[in-house]
Amino acid sequence: GEFRVLGDLIAENYIVSSSVSNIEYQSLSGSTIFGNSADDTHQFTGSISATGSLTVNGGGGGHPLTLQTDTGDKGISLLNYQGTEIFQVRQEAGDAGLLYLKDGGNTKVLFTARPDNHSYINVSGGNFGIGTDSPSNKLTVEDTIGIKRSGVAAITTLQMAGSGLIVNGASGYHP
């Protein structure tokens, strides 16, 4: 049958018996609880909009939050308070992942897993450090640098010794 109310309906607790086995609404706090156990699954179609904060608390094992798109080149964006995108992680061209960090909407850091694309860091006026949190040059490496040419088993290392540079290469290897 049908139950119709014209106006407000106020109840402390109510249960809807259809595709949802248990729904609880607490009018004083404005909270809504779907389901009655941790293994309940709920599927929403369309869009979900949240004002305030969103907390995802995954139980043991697995990923607490999994997002899947139905088409390629889609992902997650983080916008600043003015609506400008500052971070994006997404699928790119098949199964490759792509990460953008932006400043004022301009890409400053791009990392891609796609083998035919380039990853880069482009921060004008800034320096980049490996092994240090206070780089003094465009690229500062704190420790030994290893260099390996594709198809060659030997690794050449560069390291500082006093005020000089030591190049340790494999014997007999000449580029």
PDB file of C-alpha atoms in Angstrom:
ATOM      1  CA  GLY A   1       0.000   0.000   0.000  1.00  0.00           C
ATOM      2  CA  GLU A   2       0.910   3.610   0.188  1.00  0.00           C
ATOM      3  CA  PHE A   3       1.446   5.885   3.147  1.00  0.00           C
ATOM      4  CA  ARG A   4       1.372   9.601   2.342  1.00  0.00           C
ATOM      5  CA  VAL A   5       1.969  12.509   4.706  1.00  0.00           C
ATOM      6  CA  LEU A   6       1.324  16.095   3.717  1.00  0.00           C
ATOM      7  CA  GLY A   7       3.555  18.196   5.943  1.00  0.00           C
ATOM      8  CA  ASP A   8       6.308  17.140   8.330  1.00  0.00           C
ATOM      9  CA  LEU A   9       6.765  13.651   9.698  1.00  0.00           C
ATOM     10  CA  ILE A  10       8.885  13.515  12.853  1.00  0.00           C
ATOM     11  CA  ALA A  11      10.108  10.260  14.344  1.00  0.00           C
ATOM     12  CA  GLU A  12      13.022   9.356  16.594  1.00  0.00           C
ATOM     13  CA  ASN A  13      13.785   6.148  14.713  1.00  0.00           C
ATOM     14  CA  TYR A  14      12.337   4.530  11.658  1.00  0.00           C
ATOM     15  CA  ILE A  15      13.121   1.478   9.596  1.00  0.00           C
ATOM     16  CA  VAL A  16      12.465   1.221   5.866  1.00  0.00           C
ATOM     17  CA  SER A  17      12.125  -2.328   4.662  1.00  0.00           C
ATOM     18  CA  SER A  18      12.931  -2.510   0.940  1.00  0.00           C
ATOM     19  CA  SER A  19      16.387  -2.596  -0.629  1.00  0.00           C
ATOM     20  CA  VAL A  20      17.787  -1.038   2.559  1.00  0.00           C
ATOM     21  CA  SER A  21      17.567  -3.446   5.465  1.00  0.00           C
ATOM     22  CA  ASN A  22      17.955  -0.789   8.165  1.00  0.00           C
ATOM     23  CA  ILE A  23      18.056   3.009   8.102  1.00  0.00           C
ATOM     24  CA  GLU A  24      18.206   5.159  11.185  1.00  0.00           C
ATOM     25  CA  TYR A  25      17.778   8.918  11.282  1.00  0.00           C
ATOM     26  CA  GLN A  26      18.544  10.917  14.401  1.00  0.00           C
ATOM     27  CA  SER A  27      16.682  14.200  14.179  1.00  0.00           C
ATOM     28  CA  LEU A  28      18.607  16.011  16.909  1.00  0.00           C
ATOM     29  CA  SER A  29      22.055  15.466  15.352  1.00  0.00           C
ATOM     30  CA  GLY A  30      20.921  15.208  11.717  1.00  0.00           C
ATOM     31  CA  SER A  31      22.770  11.884  11.339  1.00  0.00           C
ATOM     32  CA  THR A  32      21.631   9.100   9.059  1.00  0.00           C
ATOM     33  CA  ILE A  33      22.912   5.564   9.477  1.00  0.00           C
ATOM     34  CA  PHE A  34      22.459   3.014   6.687  1.00  0.00           C
ATOM     35  CA  GLY A  35      22.596  -0.658   7.523  1.00  0.00           C
ATOM     36  CA  ASN A  36      23.114  -2.442  10.782  1.00  0.00           C
ATOM     37  CA  SER A  37      26.499  -4.161  10.434  1.00  0.00           C
ATOM     38  CA  ALA A  38      29.984  -3.471   9.088  1.00  0.00           C
ATOM     39  CA  ASP A  39      29.549  -5.847   6.139  1.00  0.00           C
ATOM     40  CA  ASP A  40      26.517  -4.020   4.703  1.00  0.00           C
ATOM     41  CA  THR A  41      27.007  -2.663   1.182  1.00  0.00           C
ATOM     42  CA  HIS A  42      25.166   0.342  -0.227  1.00  0.00           C
ATOM     43  CA  GLN A  43      25.333   1.554  -3.807  1.00  0.00           C
ATOM     44  CA  PHE A  44      24.457   5.079  -4.880  1.00  0.00           C
ATOM     45  CA  THR A  45      23.906   6.043  -8.491  1.00  0.00           C
ATOM     46  CA  GLY A  46      24.216   9.601  -9.681  1.00  0.00           C
ATOM     47  CA  SER A  47      26.062  12.172  -7.601  1.00  0.00           C
ATOM     48  CA  ILE A  48      26.697  12.516  -3.900  1.00  0.00           C
ATOM     49  CA  SER A  49      27.351  15.979  -2.533  1.00  0.00           C
ATOM     50  CA  ALA A  50      28.747  16.549   0.953  1.00  0.00           C
ATOM     51  CA  THR A  51      29.061  19.856   2.719  1.00  0.00           C
ATOM     52  CA  GLY A  52      31.464  19.657   5.604  1.00  0.00           C
ATOM     53  CA  SER A  53      33.895  16.784   5.914  1.00  0.00           C
ATOM     54  CA  LEU A  54      33.837  13.246   4.584  1.00  0.00           C
ATOM     55  CA  THR A  55      35.460  10.469   6.593  1.00  0.00           C
ATOM     56  CA  VAL A  56      36.148   7.045   5.150  1.00  0.00           C
ATOM     57  CA  ASN A  57      37.015   4.474   7.772  1.00  0.00           C
ATOM     58  CA  GLY A  58      37.901   1.141   6.230  1.00  0.00           C
ATOM     59  CA  GLY A  59      38.068  -1.855   8.465  1.00  0.00           C
ATOM     60  CA  GLY A  60      40.877  -4.377   8.330  1.00  0.00           C
ATOM     61  CA  GLY A  61      42.769  -5.190   5.122  1.00  0.00           C
ATOM     62  CA  GLY A  62      41.925  -3.771   1.710  1.00  0.00           C
ATOM     63  CA  HIS A  63      41.724  -0.120   0.746  1.00  0.00           C
ATOM     64  CA  PRO A  64      39.416   2.118   2.781  1.00  0.00           C
ATOM     65  CA  LEU A  65      38.522   4.132  -0.324  1.00  0.00           C
ATOM     66  CA  THR A  66      38.394   2.808  -3.872  1.00  0.00           C
ATOM     67  CA  LEU A  67      37.229   4.949  -6.790  1.00  0.00           C
ATOM     68  CA  GLN A  68      36.621   3.561 -10.249  1.00  0.00           C
ATOM     69  CA  THR A  69      35.665   5.519 -13.324  1.00  0.00           C
ATOM     70  CA  ASP A  70      33.598   4.186 -16.175  1.00  0.00           C
ATOM     71  CA  THR A  71      35.753   5.951 -18.801  1.00  0.00           C
ATOM     72  CA  GLY A  72      39.476   6.667 -19.182  1.00  0.00           C
ATOM     73  CA  ASP A  73      41.367   9.839 -18.286  1.00  0.00           C
ATOM     74  CA  LYS A  74      39.225  10.519 -15.205  1.00  0.00           C
ATOM     75  CA  GLY A  75      40.318  10.792 -11.592  1.00  0.00           C
ATOM     76  CA  ILE A  76      40.378  12.827  -8.403  1.00  0.00           C
ATOM     77  CA  SER A  77      40.944  16.581  -8.194  1.00  0.00           C
ATOM     78  CA  LEU A  78      41.570  18.802  -5.195  1.00  0.00           C
ATOM     79  CA  LEU A  79      40.488  22.411  -5.608  1.00  0.00           C
ATOM     80  CA  ASN A  80      41.473  25.367  -3.461  1.00  0.00           C
ATOM     81  CA  TYR A  81      38.878  27.649  -1.889  1.00  0.00           C
ATOM     82  CA  GLN A  82      38.620  29.635  -5.150  1.00  0.00           C
ATOM     83  CA  GLY A  83      37.871  26.528  -7.218  1.00  0.00           C
ATOM     84  CA  THR A  84      41.317  26.309  -8.878  1.00  0.00           C
ATOM     85  CA  GLU A  85      42.662  22.788  -9.285  1.00  0.00           C
ATOM     86  CA  ILE A  86      45.850  22.258  -7.244  1.00  0.00           C
ATOM     87  CA  PHE A  87      46.161  18.446  -7.283  1.00  0.00           C
ATOM     88  CA  GLN A  88      44.989  15.685  -9.597  1.00  0.00           C
ATOM     89  CA  VAL A  89      45.540  11.950  -9.734  1.00  0.00           C
ATOM     90  CA  ARG A  90      43.962   9.981 -12.545  1.00  0.00           C
ATOM     91  CA  GLN A  91      44.110   7.204 -15.073  1.00  0.00           C
ATOM     92  CA  GLU A  92      45.907   8.083 -18.282  1.00  0.00           C
ATOM     93  CA  ALA A  93      45.707   6.239 -21.592  1.00  0.00           C
ATOM     94  CA  GLY A  94      44.858   2.728 -20.536  1.00  0.00           C
ATOM     95  CA  ASP A  95      46.318   1.449 -17.284  1.00  0.00           C
ATOM     96  CA  ALA A  96      48.891   4.172 -16.540  1.00  0.00           C
ATOM     97  CA  GLY A  97      48.616   6.462 -13.523  1.00  0.00           C
ATOM     98  CA  LEU A  98      49.199  10.226 -13.653  1.00  0.00           C
ATOM     99  CA  LEU A  99      49.850  12.699 -10.820  1.00  0.00           C
ATOM    100  CA  TYR A 100      49.755  16.502 -11.149  1.00  0.00           C
ATOM    101  CA  LEU A 101      50.703  19.100  -8.538  1.00  0.00           C
ATOM    102  CA  LYS A 102      49.719  22.611  -9.565  1.00  0.00           C
ATOM    103  CA  ASP A 103      50.211  26.192  -8.433  1.00  0.00           C
ATOM    104  CA  GLY A 104      47.622  28.697  -9.601  1.00  0.00           C
ATOM    105  CA  GLY A 105      46.296  26.092 -12.024  1.00  0.00           C
ATOM    106  CA  ASN A 106      49.719  25.683 -13.704  1.00  0.00           C
ATOM    107  CA  THR A 107      51.322  22.228 -13.633  1.00  0.00           C
ATOM    108  CA  LYS A 108      54.544  22.293 -11.610  1.00  0.00           C
ATOM    109  CA  VAL A 109      55.042  18.574 -10.980  1.00  0.00           C
ATOM    110  CA  LEU A 110      53.910  15.789 -13.296  1.00  0.00           C
ATOM    111  CA  PHE A 111      54.627  12.115 -12.705  1.00  0.00           C
ATOM    112  CA  THR A 112      53.339   9.518 -15.122  1.00  0.00           C
ATOM    113  CA  ALA A 113      53.690   5.748 -15.299  1.00  0.00           C
ATOM    114  CA  ARG A 114      53.179   5.821 -19.053  1.00  0.00           C
ATOM    115  CA  PRO A 115      56.435   4.742 -20.749  1.00  0.00           C
ATOM    116  CA  ASP A 116      56.167   7.099 -23.740  1.00  0.00           C
ATOM    117  CA  ASN A 117      55.521  10.278 -21.692  1.00  0.00           C
ATOM    118  CA  HIS A 118      57.884  12.423 -19.638  1.00  0.00           C
ATOM    119  CA  SER A 119      57.675  13.188 -15.934  1.00  0.00           C
ATOM    120  CA  TYR A 120      58.998  16.522 -14.702  1.00  0.00           C
ATOM    121  CA  ILE A 121      59.341  19.063 -11.917  1.00  0.00           C
ATOM    122  CA  ASN A 122      59.078  22.680 -13.038  1.00  0.00           C
ATOM    123  CA  VAL A 123      59.254  25.040 -10.081  1.00  0.00           C
ATOM    124  CA  SER A 124      60.754  28.340 -11.199  1.00  0.00           C
ATOM    125  CA  GLY A 125      62.996  29.872  -8.568  1.00  0.00           C
ATOM    126  CA  GLY A 126      62.904  26.696  -6.484  1.00  0.00           C
ATOM    127  CA  ASN A 127      65.450  23.955  -5.978  1.00  0.00           C
ATOM    128  CA  PHE A 128      65.024  20.196  -5.813  1.00  0.00           C
ATOM    129  CA  GLY A 129      66.801  17.942  -3.347  1.00  0.00           C
ATOM    130  CA  ILE A 130      67.398  14.225  -3.040  1.00  0.00           C
ATOM    131  CA  GLY A 131      68.566  13.221   0.405  1.00  0.00           C
ATOM    132  CA  THR A 132      68.265  16.788   1.689  1.00  0.00           C
ATOM    133  CA  ASP A 133      65.450  19.100   2.700  1.00  0.00           C
ATOM    134  CA  SER A 134      67.477  22.241   1.989  1.00  0.00           C
ATOM    135  CA  PRO A 135      68.770  22.008  -1.592  1.00  0.00           C
ATOM    136  CA  SER A 136      71.172  24.812  -2.561  1.00  0.00           C
ATOM    137  CA  ASN A 137      71.050  24.275  -6.357  1.00  0.00           C
ATOM    138  CA  LYS A 138      68.478  23.398  -9.019  1.00  0.00           C
ATOM    139  CA  LEU A 139      69.378  19.775  -8.186  1.00  0.00           C
ATOM    140  CA  THR A 140      71.193  18.887  -4.977  1.00  0.00           C
ATOM    141  CA  VAL A 141      71.980  15.250  -4.253  1.00  0.00           C
ATOM    142  CA  GLU A 142      73.243  14.465  -0.774  1.00  0.00           C
ATOM    143  CA  ASP A 143      75.273  11.236  -1.136  1.00  0.00           C
ATOM    144  CA  THR A 144      76.565   9.069  -3.967  1.00  0.00           C
ATOM    145  CA  ILE A 145      74.903   9.159  -7.386  1.00  0.00           C
ATOM    146  CA  GLY A 146      74.697   5.922  -9.383  1.00  0.00           C
ATOM    147  CA  ILE A 147      74.454   6.038 -13.181  1.00  0.00           C
ATOM    148  CA  LYS A 148      73.632   2.969 -15.276  1.00  0.00           C
ATOM    149  CA  ARG A 149      73.338   2.793 -19.020  1.00  0.00           C
ATOM    150  CA  SER A 150      70.589   0.578 -20.425  1.00  0.00           C
ATOM    151  CA  GLY A 151      71.917  -2.797 -21.526  1.00  0.00           C
ATOM    152  CA  VAL A 152      75.203  -2.415 -19.601  1.00  0.00           C
ATOM    153  CA  ALA A 153      75.687  -4.317 -16.357  1.00  0.00           C
ATOM    154  CA  ALA A 154      78.197  -1.838 -14.861  1.00  0.00           C
ATOM    155  CA  ILE A 155      77.168   1.103 -12.716  1.00  0.00           C
ATOM    156  CA  THR A 156      79.214   4.285 -12.617  1.00  0.00           C
ATOM    157  CA  THR A 157      79.080   6.280  -9.409  1.00  0.00           C
ATOM    158  CA  LEU A 158      79.800   9.934  -8.709  1.00  0.00           C
ATOM    159  CA  GLN A 159      80.724  11.135  -5.265  1.00  0.00           C
ATOM    160  CA  MET A 160      82.334  14.130  -3.624  1.00  0.00           C
ATOM    161  CA  ALA A 161      85.707  13.801  -1.928  1.00  0.00           C
ATOM    162  CA  GLY A 162      86.799  17.038  -0.267  1.00  0.00           C
ATOM    163  CA  SER A 163      86.510  19.652  -2.988  1.00  0.00           C
ATOM    164  CA  GLY A 164      86.806  17.167  -5.877  1.00  0.00           C
ATOM    165  CA  LEU A 165      84.593  14.702  -7.683  1.00  0.00           C
ATOM    166  CA  ILE A 166      85.395  10.983  -7.853  1.00  0.00           C
ATOM    167  CA  VAL A 167      84.076   8.999 -10.820  1.00  0.00           C
ATOM    168  CA  ASN A 168      84.067   5.254 -10.172  1.00  0.00           C
ATOM    169  CA  GLY A 169      83.495   3.411 -13.437  1.00  0.00           C
ATOM    170  CA  ALA A 170      83.758  -0.221 -14.396  1.00  0.00           C
ATOM    171  CA  SER A 171      87.105  -1.127 -15.934  1.00  0.00           C
ATOM    172  CA  GLY A 172      87.070  -1.525 -19.668  1.00  0.00           C
ATOM    173  CA  TYR A 173      83.815   0.417 -20.095  1.00  0.00           C
ATOM    174  CA  HIS A 174      84.099   3.346 -22.482  1.00  0.00           C
ATOM    175  CA  PRO A 175      81.065   5.153 -23.857  1.00  0.00           C
TER     176      PRO A 175
END
